[in-house]
PDB file of C-alpha atoms in Angstrom:
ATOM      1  CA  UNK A   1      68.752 105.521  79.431  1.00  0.00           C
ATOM      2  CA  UNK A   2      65.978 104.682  81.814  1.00  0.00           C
ATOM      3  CA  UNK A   3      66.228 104.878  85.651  1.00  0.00           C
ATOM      4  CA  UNK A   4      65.522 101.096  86.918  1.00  0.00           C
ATOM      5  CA  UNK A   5      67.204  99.347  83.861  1.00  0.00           C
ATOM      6  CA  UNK A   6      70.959  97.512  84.345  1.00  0.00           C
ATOM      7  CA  UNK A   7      72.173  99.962  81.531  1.00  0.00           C
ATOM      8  CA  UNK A   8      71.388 103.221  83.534  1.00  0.00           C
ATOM      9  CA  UNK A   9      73.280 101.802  86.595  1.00  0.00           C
ATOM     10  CA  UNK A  10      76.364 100.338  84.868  1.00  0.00           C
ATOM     11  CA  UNK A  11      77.083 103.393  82.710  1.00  0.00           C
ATOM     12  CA  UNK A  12      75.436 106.171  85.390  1.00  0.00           C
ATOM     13  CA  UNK A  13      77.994 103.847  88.013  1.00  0.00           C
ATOM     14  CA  UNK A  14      74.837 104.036  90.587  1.00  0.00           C
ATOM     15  CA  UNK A  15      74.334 101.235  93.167  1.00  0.00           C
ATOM     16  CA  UNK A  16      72.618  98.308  91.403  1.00  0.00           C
ATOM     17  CA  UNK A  17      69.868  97.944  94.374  1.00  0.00           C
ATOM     18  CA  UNK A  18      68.900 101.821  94.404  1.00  0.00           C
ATOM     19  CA  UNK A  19      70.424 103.877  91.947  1.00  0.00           C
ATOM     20  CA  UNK A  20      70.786 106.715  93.789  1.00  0.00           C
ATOM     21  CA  UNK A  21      73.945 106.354  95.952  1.00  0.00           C
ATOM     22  CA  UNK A  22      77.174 106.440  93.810  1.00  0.00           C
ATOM     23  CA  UNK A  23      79.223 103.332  93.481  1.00  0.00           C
ATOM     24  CA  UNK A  24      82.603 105.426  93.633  1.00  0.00           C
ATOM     25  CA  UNK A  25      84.258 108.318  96.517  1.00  0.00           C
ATOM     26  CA  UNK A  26      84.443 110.110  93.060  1.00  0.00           C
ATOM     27  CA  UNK A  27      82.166 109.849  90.721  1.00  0.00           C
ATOM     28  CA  UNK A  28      82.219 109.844  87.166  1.00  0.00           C
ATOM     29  CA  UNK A  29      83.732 107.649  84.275  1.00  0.00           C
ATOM     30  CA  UNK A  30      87.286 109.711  83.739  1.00  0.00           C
ATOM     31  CA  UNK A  31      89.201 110.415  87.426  1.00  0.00           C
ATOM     32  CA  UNK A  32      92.389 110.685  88.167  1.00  0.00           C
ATOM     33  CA  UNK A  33      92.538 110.246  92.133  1.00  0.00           C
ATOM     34  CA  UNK A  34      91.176 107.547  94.046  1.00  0.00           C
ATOM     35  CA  UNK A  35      90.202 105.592  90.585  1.00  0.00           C
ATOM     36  CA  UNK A  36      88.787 102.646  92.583  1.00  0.00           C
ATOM     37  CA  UNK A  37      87.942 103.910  96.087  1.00  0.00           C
ATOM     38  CA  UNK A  38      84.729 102.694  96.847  1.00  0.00           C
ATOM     39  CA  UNK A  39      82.438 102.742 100.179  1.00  0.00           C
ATOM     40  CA  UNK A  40      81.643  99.408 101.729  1.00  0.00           C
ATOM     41  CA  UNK A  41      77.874 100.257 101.649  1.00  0.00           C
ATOM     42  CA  UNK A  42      75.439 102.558  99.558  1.00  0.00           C
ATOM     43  CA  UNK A  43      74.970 105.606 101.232  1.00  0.00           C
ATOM     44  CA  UNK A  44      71.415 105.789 100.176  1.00  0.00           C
ATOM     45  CA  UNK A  45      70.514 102.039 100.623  1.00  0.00           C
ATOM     46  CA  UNK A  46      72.953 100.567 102.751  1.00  0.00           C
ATOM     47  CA  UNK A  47      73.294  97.932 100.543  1.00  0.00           C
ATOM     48  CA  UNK A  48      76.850  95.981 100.437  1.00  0.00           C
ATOM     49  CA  UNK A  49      79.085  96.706  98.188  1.00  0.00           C
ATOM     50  CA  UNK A  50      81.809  93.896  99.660  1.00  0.00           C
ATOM     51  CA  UNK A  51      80.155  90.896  98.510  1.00  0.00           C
ATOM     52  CA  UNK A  52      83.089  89.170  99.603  1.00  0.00           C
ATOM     53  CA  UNK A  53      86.730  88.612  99.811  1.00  0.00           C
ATOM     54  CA  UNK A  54      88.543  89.467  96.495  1.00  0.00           C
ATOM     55  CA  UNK A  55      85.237  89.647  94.660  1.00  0.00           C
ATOM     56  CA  UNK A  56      86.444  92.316  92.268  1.00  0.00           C
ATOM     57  CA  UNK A  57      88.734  90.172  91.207  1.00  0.00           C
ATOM     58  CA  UNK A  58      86.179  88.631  88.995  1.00  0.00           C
ATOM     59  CA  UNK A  59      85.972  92.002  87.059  1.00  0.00           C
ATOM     60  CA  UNK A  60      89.496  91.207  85.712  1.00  0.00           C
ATOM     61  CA  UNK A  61      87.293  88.588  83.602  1.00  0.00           C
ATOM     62  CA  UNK A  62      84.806  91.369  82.750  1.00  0.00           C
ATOM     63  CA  UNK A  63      87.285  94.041  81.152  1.00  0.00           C
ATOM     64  CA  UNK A  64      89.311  91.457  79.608  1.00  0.00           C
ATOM     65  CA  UNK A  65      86.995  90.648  76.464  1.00  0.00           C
ATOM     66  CA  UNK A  66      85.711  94.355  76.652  1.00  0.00           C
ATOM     67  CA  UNK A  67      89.956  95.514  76.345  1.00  0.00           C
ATOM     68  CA  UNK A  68      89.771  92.766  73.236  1.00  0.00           C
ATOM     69  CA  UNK A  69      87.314  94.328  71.810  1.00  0.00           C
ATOM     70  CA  UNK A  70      89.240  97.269  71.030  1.00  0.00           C
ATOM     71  CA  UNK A  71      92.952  96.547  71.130  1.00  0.00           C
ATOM     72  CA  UNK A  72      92.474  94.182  68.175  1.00  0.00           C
ATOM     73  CA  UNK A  73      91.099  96.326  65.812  1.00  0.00           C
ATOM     74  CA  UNK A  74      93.782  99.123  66.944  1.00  0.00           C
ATOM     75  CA  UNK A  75      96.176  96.555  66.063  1.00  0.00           C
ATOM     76  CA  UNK A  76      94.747  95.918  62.870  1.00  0.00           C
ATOM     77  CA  UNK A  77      94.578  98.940  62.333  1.00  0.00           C
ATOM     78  CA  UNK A  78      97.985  99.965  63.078  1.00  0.00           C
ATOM     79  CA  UNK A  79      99.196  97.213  60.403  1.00  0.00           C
ATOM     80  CA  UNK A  80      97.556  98.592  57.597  1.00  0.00           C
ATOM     81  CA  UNK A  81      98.267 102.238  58.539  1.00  0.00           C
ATOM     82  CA  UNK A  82     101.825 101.417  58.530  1.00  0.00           C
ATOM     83  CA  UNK A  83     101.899 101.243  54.410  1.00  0.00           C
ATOM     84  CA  UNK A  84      99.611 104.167  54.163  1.00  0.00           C
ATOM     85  CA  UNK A  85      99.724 107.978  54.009  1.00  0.00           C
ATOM     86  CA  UNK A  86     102.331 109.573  56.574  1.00  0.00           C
ATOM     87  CA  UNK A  87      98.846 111.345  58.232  1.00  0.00           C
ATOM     88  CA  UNK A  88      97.740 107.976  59.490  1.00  0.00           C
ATOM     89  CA  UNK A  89     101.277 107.294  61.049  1.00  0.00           C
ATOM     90  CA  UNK A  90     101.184 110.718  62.765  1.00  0.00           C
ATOM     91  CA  UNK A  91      97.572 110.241  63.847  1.00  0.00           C
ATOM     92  CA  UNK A  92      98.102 106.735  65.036  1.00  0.00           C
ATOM     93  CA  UNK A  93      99.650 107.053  68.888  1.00  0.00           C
ATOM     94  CA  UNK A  94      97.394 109.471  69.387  1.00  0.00           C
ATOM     95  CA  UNK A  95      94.527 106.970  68.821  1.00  0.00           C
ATOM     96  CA  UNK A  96      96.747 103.866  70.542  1.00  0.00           C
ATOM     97  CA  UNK A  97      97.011 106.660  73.865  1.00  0.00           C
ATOM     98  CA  UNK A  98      93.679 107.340  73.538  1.00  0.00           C
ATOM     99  CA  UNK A  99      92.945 103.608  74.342  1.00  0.00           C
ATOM    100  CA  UNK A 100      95.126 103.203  77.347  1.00  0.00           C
ATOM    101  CA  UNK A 101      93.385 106.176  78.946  1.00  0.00           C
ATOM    102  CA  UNK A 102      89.873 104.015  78.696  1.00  0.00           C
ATOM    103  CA  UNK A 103      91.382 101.657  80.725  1.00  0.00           C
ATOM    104  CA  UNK A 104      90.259 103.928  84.374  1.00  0.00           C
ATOM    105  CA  UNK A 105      87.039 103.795  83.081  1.00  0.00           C
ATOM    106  CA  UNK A 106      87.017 100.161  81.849  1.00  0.00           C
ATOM    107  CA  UNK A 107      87.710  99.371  85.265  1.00  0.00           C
ATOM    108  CA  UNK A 108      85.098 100.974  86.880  1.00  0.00           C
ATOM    109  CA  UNK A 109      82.856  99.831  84.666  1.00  0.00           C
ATOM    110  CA  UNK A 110      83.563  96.129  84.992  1.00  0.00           C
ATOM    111  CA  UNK A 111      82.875  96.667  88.706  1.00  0.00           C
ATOM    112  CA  UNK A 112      79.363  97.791  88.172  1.00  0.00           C
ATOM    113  CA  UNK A 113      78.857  94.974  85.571  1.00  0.00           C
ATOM    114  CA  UNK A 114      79.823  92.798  88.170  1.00  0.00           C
ATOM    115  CA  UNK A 115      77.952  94.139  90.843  1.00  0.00           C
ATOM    116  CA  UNK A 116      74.664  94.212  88.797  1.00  0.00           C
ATOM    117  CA  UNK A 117      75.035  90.970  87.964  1.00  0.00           C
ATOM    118  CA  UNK A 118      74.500  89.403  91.672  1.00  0.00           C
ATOM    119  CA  UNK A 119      72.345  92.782  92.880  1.00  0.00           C
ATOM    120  CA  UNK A 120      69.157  93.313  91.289  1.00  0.00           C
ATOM    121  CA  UNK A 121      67.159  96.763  91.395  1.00  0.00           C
ATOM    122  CA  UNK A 122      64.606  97.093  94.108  1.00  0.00           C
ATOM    123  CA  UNK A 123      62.939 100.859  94.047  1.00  0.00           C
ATOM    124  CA  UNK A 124      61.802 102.290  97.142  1.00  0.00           C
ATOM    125  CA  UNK A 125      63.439  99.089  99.097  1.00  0.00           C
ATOM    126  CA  UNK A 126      66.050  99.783 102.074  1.00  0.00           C
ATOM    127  CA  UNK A 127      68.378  96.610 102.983  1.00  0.00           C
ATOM    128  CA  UNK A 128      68.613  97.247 106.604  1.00  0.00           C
TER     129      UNK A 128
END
């Protein structure tokens, strides 16, 4: 993953207009306290993170396909297992609990997909 590319922000969870400051209090894709505590601004850039009223909202619309993507297979998955060997019974919650622990990190990352979708990287560029 290269520094000054969408990927590296979205997945690093950097600000989109310096990727340096974090986008989260604490960073890091698995957290258990303060899951979606964010600053209002960058702390390296100073750019704004609150783009507006309720504009994480729209990151309900981001996850949502992403959470499709693998609930339904899970699902699928969970239909054939249930005429299979007993070891694919046993191993199957673990798999479905797997899943709902993605969802802190789905979260966070539909917030950076959102905001690098409206900010776009500028290197060596303070908003003042």
């Amino acid at each position: 993953m290269k520094k000054g590319t969408k990927s590296y922000s979205i997945l690093k969870l950097k600000c989109p207009r310096c990727q340096i400051g974090n986008l989260f209090y604490n960073p890091g894709l698995f957290v258990v306290k303060d899951i979606l505590k964010m600053p209002d601004n960058c702390p390296h850039c100073k750019q704004d993170f609150k783009l507006e009223p309720g504009f994480y909202s729209a990151a309900l619309w981001i996850s949502y396909p992403i959470v499709l993507l693998i609930f339904i297979p899970l699902i699928s998955l969970g239909l054939v297992v249930h005429s299979m060997h007993s070891f694919f019974k046993f191993i199957f919650p673990f798999i479905v609990l797997f899943s709902f622990m993605l969802q802190i990190p789905l979260m966070r990352i539909a917030r950076a997909i959102l905001l690098n979708m409206t900010i776009d990287y500028r290197p060596n560029n303070k908003v003042e």
